[in-house]
Amino acid sequence: MSDVRADRDLVATVRELFRERCPHEVVTQAEADGAAPEKLWAEVVGMGLHLVGIPEEAGGSGGTILDALAILHAAGEQAAPLPLAETMLAAMILADAGAQIPEGALAVVPPTAELRVEGDQVSGAAARVPWARGAELLVGVVDGKAFTAPVEVTREGVDMAGMPCDDVRIDGTVVGDTAADLGLLGALARSAQLAGALEAASDLTRQYVGERVQFGQPVGRFQAVQQHVVTLAQMAAMASLSVDRAALATLRGPAPFEIKATKQVIDKNATVAARAAHQAHGAIGMTQEYRLQQLTRRLYAWRGEYGDEKQLALELGTKIAAHGKLHEVIVAGSEIIK
């Protein structure tokens, strides 16, 4: 396995798995059920994909962060209705804290949750926790301490993608100290999923405008439509490249600047790309029977998690302005901006 790129065999296998197991009908049914397809999740767990990026000696499946992000990218391409990113993040936190990783799906308490720590007990509440219902355990970080808590849903909800997103009560126990930054890990994971969905939306749009005929020729031959296709391709390519660069930066050390900049760029790209895709498709892009809406609803859902476009731009802009020399920040990145 290369230390500078994801395992190609793994990526090919995972892309094929999600392509075969996540057709439009499966995603639609999962949204209706408010739950992951049991058979597909069992396959993912059986292959150990939910624990890739975690050392085997810590209870993971081995591999690098590049492998983990490649899996999430592939899942994003097919709008896979699975708690994959959440379980990966939770397992990474537990592994870093030296705690045992339980079997089954896990949910992550967002860093924004209002929590109290008294001794080894953590209490409070958290809103809009993705995939809380159905998870075996809640995992979070507060004041550098990793904790686990039983799942106690106080209000069931769904996000814009139609996936579970519940309010929960926290009555947890500290399981160890951790240096893992949940906000950064989450931003990187969501960026990979967003990049995958952007690539898929771009491919789907290019295929559609090549097949849809109007006035005796494919609509893709019209200049106005071509502009949308080019915009989509640009946004998708930029997103995937940004994720790769941020992931490589994490291999060299903490990379808060690269990760936040990546998420900020991709959040903005998601908005532009969704608009271009639907304009190129016309009304069919919004129909339940067509796949595009499954992808663009996920773009809108994920772009607001672990920092949105404006929040991250304001944070990065403030720090860059304080430093005063933009070119130095661009060259040195997280060596200057923490």
C-alpha positions as MATLAB code, in Angstrom:
seq = 'MSDVRADRDLVATVRELFRERCPHEVVTQAEADGAAPEKLWAEVVGMGLHLVGIPEEAGGSGGTILDALAILHAAGEQAAPLPLAETMLAAMILADAGAQIPEGALAVVPPTAELRVEGDQVSGAAARVPWARGAELLVGVVDGKAFTAPVEVTREGVDMAGMPCDDVRIDGTVVGDTAADLGLLGALARSAQLAGALEAASDLTRQYVGERVQFGQPVGRFQAVQQHVVTLAQMAAMASLSVDRAALATLRGPAPFEIKATKQVIDKNATVAARAAHQAHGAIGMTQEYRLQQLTRRLYAWRGEYGDEKQLALELGTKIAAHGKLHEVIVAGSEIIK';
ca = [
       0.000    0.000    0.000;
       1.302    3.421   -0.907;
       1.636    5.975    1.844;
       0.608    8.818   -0.456;
      -2.525    7.491   -2.103;
      -5.475    5.315   -1.276;
      -5.295    1.596   -1.965;
      -6.487    1.306   -5.564;
      -7.831   -2.227   -5.178;
      -9.789   -1.187   -2.113;
     -11.212    1.854   -3.894;
     -12.267   -0.219   -6.914;
     -13.935   -2.824   -4.694;
     -15.813   -0.285   -2.629;
     -16.997    1.711   -5.630;
     -18.330   -1.465   -7.214;
     -20.023   -2.494   -3.964;
     -21.890    0.797   -3.564;
     -22.699    1.007   -7.281;
     -24.385   -2.415   -7.154;
     -26.022   -2.128   -3.726;
     -27.222    1.481   -3.734;
     -29.485    1.939   -6.745;
     -32.094    4.670   -6.672;
     -34.735    2.343   -5.221;
     -32.602    1.308   -2.238;
     -31.854    4.913   -1.305;
     -35.518    5.849   -1.652;
     -36.594    2.960    0.592;
     -33.985    3.845    3.226;
     -35.278    7.414    3.322;
     -38.829    6.109    3.740;
     -37.762    3.710    6.509;
     -35.520    6.205    8.278;
     -32.942    3.449    8.614;
     -29.947    1.970    6.842;
     -30.522   -1.115    4.687;
     -29.635   -3.946    7.065;
     -28.158   -6.230    4.420;
     -25.917   -3.522    2.983;
     -24.730   -2.380    6.408;
     -23.966   -6.014    7.306;
     -21.833   -6.290    4.170;
     -19.974   -3.078    5.008;
     -19.306   -4.280    8.548;
     -18.345   -7.730    7.313;
     -15.714   -6.168    5.062;
     -14.493   -3.987    7.923;
     -14.979   -0.805    5.885;
     -16.372    1.091    8.892;
     -13.044    0.680   10.710;
     -10.617    1.487    7.875;
      -8.089    4.116    8.859;
      -7.778    2.736   12.384;
      -4.745    0.568   13.279;
      -5.467   -3.115   13.686;
      -3.849   -3.146   17.133;
      -6.447   -0.552   18.205;
      -9.311   -2.699   16.973;
      -9.570   -1.252   13.460;
      -9.144   -2.658    9.982;
      -5.853   -0.935    9.246;
      -5.211    1.319    6.280;
      -4.690    5.055    6.222;
      -6.832    8.136    6.431;
      -6.563    8.259    2.635;
      -8.238    4.854    2.422;
     -10.986    5.924    4.815;
     -11.695    9.093    2.833;
     -11.717    7.157   -0.445;
     -14.420    4.894    1.007;
     -16.484    7.893    2.077;
     -15.998    9.467   -1.358;
     -17.330    6.275   -2.978;
     -20.275    6.220   -0.569;
     -21.045    9.837   -1.454;
     -21.037    9.013   -5.157;
     -23.942    6.608   -4.637;
     -25.741    8.526   -1.858;
     -25.229    5.399    0.262;
     -27.767    5.595    3.125;
     -25.415    4.337    5.831;
     -23.977    5.614    9.142;
     -20.531    4.994    7.703;
     -18.875    8.353    8.349;
     -20.385    8.516   11.822;
     -19.141    5.060   12.808;
     -15.688    5.795   11.381;
     -15.418    9.051   13.334;
     -16.629    7.492   16.568;
     -14.230    4.579   16.211;
     -11.304    6.930   15.517;
     -12.062    8.859   18.696;
     -12.363    5.725   20.812;
      -9.162    4.303   19.363;
      -7.297    7.528   20.073;
      -8.562    7.436   23.644;
      -7.409    3.841   24.042;
     -10.963    2.628   24.533;
     -12.526   -0.496   23.090;
     -14.484   -0.051   19.869;
     -17.888   -1.706   20.232;
     -19.522   -3.639   17.456;
     -22.316   -2.138   15.412;
     -23.197    1.325   14.179;
     -22.117    4.331   16.224;
     -23.298    7.934   16.251;
     -21.257   11.039   16.960;
     -22.359   13.875   19.213;
     -21.645   17.153   17.358;
     -18.971   19.406   18.892;
     -21.603   22.108   19.311;
     -23.569   20.108   21.877;
     -24.008   21.677   25.314;
     -22.393   19.223   27.702;
     -21.235   19.201   31.322;
     -18.391   17.147   32.772;
     -18.389   16.170   36.442;
     -15.696   13.673   37.335;
     -16.013   10.881   34.819;
     -19.633   11.675   34.003;
     -20.855   13.674   31.000;
     -24.386   15.028   30.816;
     -26.434   17.376   28.705;
     -28.294   17.323   25.428;
     -27.470   17.444   21.751;
     -29.603   18.441   18.801;
     -29.667   16.911   15.344;
     -27.331   13.981   15.875;
     -27.038   12.083   12.557;
     -28.046    8.421   12.722;
     -28.638    8.495   16.500;
     -31.599    6.159   16.405;
     -30.373    2.726   15.503;
     -26.866    3.373   16.838;
     -25.428    1.070   19.468;
     -23.756    3.934   21.294;
     -23.179    7.689   21.202;
     -19.573    8.894   21.134;
     -18.300   12.414   21.646;
     -15.507   14.626   22.889;
     -15.685   17.331   25.516;
     -12.701   19.177   26.977;
     -10.280   16.670   25.495;
     -12.079   13.700   26.993;
     -13.742   11.025   24.921;
     -17.034    9.739   26.241;
     -19.670    7.194   25.370;
     -23.346    7.348   26.194;
     -26.344    5.108   25.654;
     -28.714    6.293   22.946;
     -31.677    8.174   24.398;
     -33.583    9.931   21.640;
     -35.821   12.780   22.803;
     -37.061   13.772   19.359;
     -36.777   11.967   16.071;
     -36.010   14.045   12.999;
     -34.557   13.815    9.520;
     -32.086   15.948    7.619;
     -32.589   17.339    4.124;
     -31.296   14.058    2.712;
     -34.071   12.188    4.514;
     -31.659   10.458    6.875;
     -32.159   10.182   10.664;
     -31.083   13.280   12.580;
     -32.321   13.151   16.163;
     -32.196   15.145   19.371;
     -30.714   13.132   22.235;
     -30.153   13.287   25.971;
     -26.571   12.644   27.073;
     -25.832   10.616   30.208;
     -22.384    9.329   29.440;
     -19.092    8.167   30.860;
     -15.573    9.376   30.095;
     -13.533    6.572   28.531;
     -10.196    8.320   28.126;
      -8.288   11.394   27.062;
      -8.036   12.171   23.383;
      -6.185   14.622   21.199;
      -8.557   13.929   18.313;
     -10.336   17.018   17.035;
     -13.862   15.862   16.261;
     -14.673   19.081   14.408;
     -11.754   18.657   12.015;
     -12.272   14.925   11.522;
     -15.939   15.522   10.814;
     -15.212   18.341    8.376;
     -12.778   16.134    6.467;
     -15.184   13.192    6.377;
     -18.090   15.329    5.160;
     -15.808   16.925    2.565;
     -15.037   13.502    1.120;
     -18.732   12.601    0.963;
     -19.552   15.945   -0.628;
     -16.819   15.485   -3.219;
     -18.212   12.071   -4.112;
     -21.745   13.422   -4.516;
     -20.415   16.288   -6.644;
     -18.604   13.864   -8.945;
     -21.760   11.779   -9.329;
     -23.955   14.825  -10.020;
     -21.469   15.966  -12.648;
     -21.395   12.553  -14.361;
     -25.182   12.217  -14.250;
     -25.681   15.662  -15.757;
     -23.168   15.079  -18.538;
     -24.909   11.808  -19.408;
     -28.368   13.397  -19.351;
     -27.586   16.347  -21.629;
     -25.962   13.941  -24.072;
     -29.114   11.815  -24.288;
     -31.918   14.391  -23.975;
     -32.895   15.599  -27.442;
     -34.671   18.864  -28.154;
     -35.072   20.731  -31.432;
     -33.465   17.776  -33.186;
     -30.222   17.620  -31.215;
     -28.922   16.709  -27.737;
     -29.433   19.594  -25.328;
     -25.771   19.303  -24.446;
     -24.920   20.973  -27.730;
     -26.502   24.230  -26.605;
     -23.925   26.662  -25.280;
     -25.960   27.628  -22.226;
     -26.223   23.972  -21.174;
     -22.544   23.359  -21.845;
     -21.745   26.135  -19.403;
     -23.607   24.289  -16.639;
     -21.806   21.034  -17.458;
     -18.418   22.737  -17.356;
     -19.244   24.461  -14.072;
     -20.237   21.136  -12.537;
     -17.067   19.427  -13.715;
     -14.960   22.250  -12.317;
     -16.679   22.174   -8.929;
     -16.385   18.389   -8.677;
     -12.733   18.228   -9.708;
     -11.813   21.043   -7.340;
     -13.597   19.301   -4.479;
     -11.901   15.931   -4.943;
      -8.493   17.560   -5.366;
      -9.002   19.642   -2.222;
      -9.882   16.546   -0.188;
      -6.763   14.781   -1.453;
      -4.559   17.729   -0.521;
      -6.102   18.069    2.929;
      -5.732   14.341    3.537;
      -2.069   14.432    2.545;
      -1.570   17.374    4.897;
      -2.949   15.302    7.790;
      -0.259   12.695    7.140;
       2.366   15.362    7.848;
       0.718   16.524   11.073;
      -2.234   18.541   12.350;
      -3.861   20.306    9.395;
      -6.622   22.607   10.661;
      -6.058   25.240    7.966;
      -6.098   22.768    5.078;
      -9.176   20.937    6.378;
     -11.207   24.065    7.122;
     -10.239   25.637    3.802;
     -11.244   22.439    2.017;
     -14.638   22.291    3.725;
     -15.264   25.978    3.034;
     -14.454   25.605   -0.660;
     -16.519   22.456   -1.067;
     -19.509   23.928    0.770;
     -19.496   26.793   -1.719;
     -18.956   24.423   -4.645;
     -21.918   22.322   -3.512;
     -24.253   25.294   -3.783;
     -22.995   26.307   -7.216;
     -22.978   22.731   -8.518;
     -26.480   21.884   -7.302;
     -27.831   24.956   -9.053;
     -26.005   24.129  -12.296;
     -27.124   20.486  -12.244;
     -30.789   21.328  -11.801;
     -30.700   24.059  -14.407;
     -29.195   21.638  -16.923;
     -31.783   18.970  -16.105;
     -34.860   21.135  -15.905;
     -37.894   19.813  -14.042;
     -36.914   16.145  -14.243;
     -34.063   16.763  -11.826;
     -36.557   17.338   -9.016;
     -38.702   14.263   -9.591;
     -38.684   11.458   -7.032;
     -38.066    8.880   -9.742;
     -34.813   10.484  -10.846;
     -31.482   10.177   -8.999;
     -30.258   13.769   -9.123;
     -32.388   14.961   -6.209;
     -30.907   12.262   -3.977;
     -27.450   13.671   -4.628;
     -28.259   17.369   -4.396;
     -30.280   16.954   -1.191;
     -27.191   15.393    0.369;
     -25.076   18.281   -0.866;
     -27.376   20.673    0.942;
     -27.524   18.536    4.083;
     -23.783   17.930    4.450;
     -22.575   21.421    3.558;
     -23.930   22.783    6.849;
     -22.322   20.176    9.128;
     -18.970   20.637   10.886;
     -18.801   24.267    9.818;
     -20.631   25.937    6.970;
     -19.281   28.123    4.187;
     -19.742   31.482    5.891;
     -18.634   30.359    9.345;
     -15.432   28.833    8.044;
     -14.697   31.781    5.741;
     -15.077   34.188    8.646;
     -12.842   32.085   10.899;
     -10.110   31.640    8.303;
     -10.326   35.234    7.105;
      -9.958   36.556   10.639;
      -6.847   34.479   11.276;
      -5.283   35.329    7.927;
      -5.942   39.038    8.483;
      -4.350   38.793   11.923;
      -1.243   37.222   10.436;
      -1.150   39.850    7.713;
       0.660   38.017    4.921;
      -1.628   35.933    2.739;
       1.111   34.462    0.569;
       2.863   33.045    3.647;
      -0.356   31.377    4.790;
      -0.935   29.855    1.361;
       2.579   28.390    1.356;
       2.844   27.290    4.985;
      -0.826   26.525    5.783;
      -1.262   25.008    9.220;
       2.305   25.857   10.182;
       0.935   29.392   10.568;
      -2.855   29.109   10.870;
      -3.939   26.691   13.608;
];
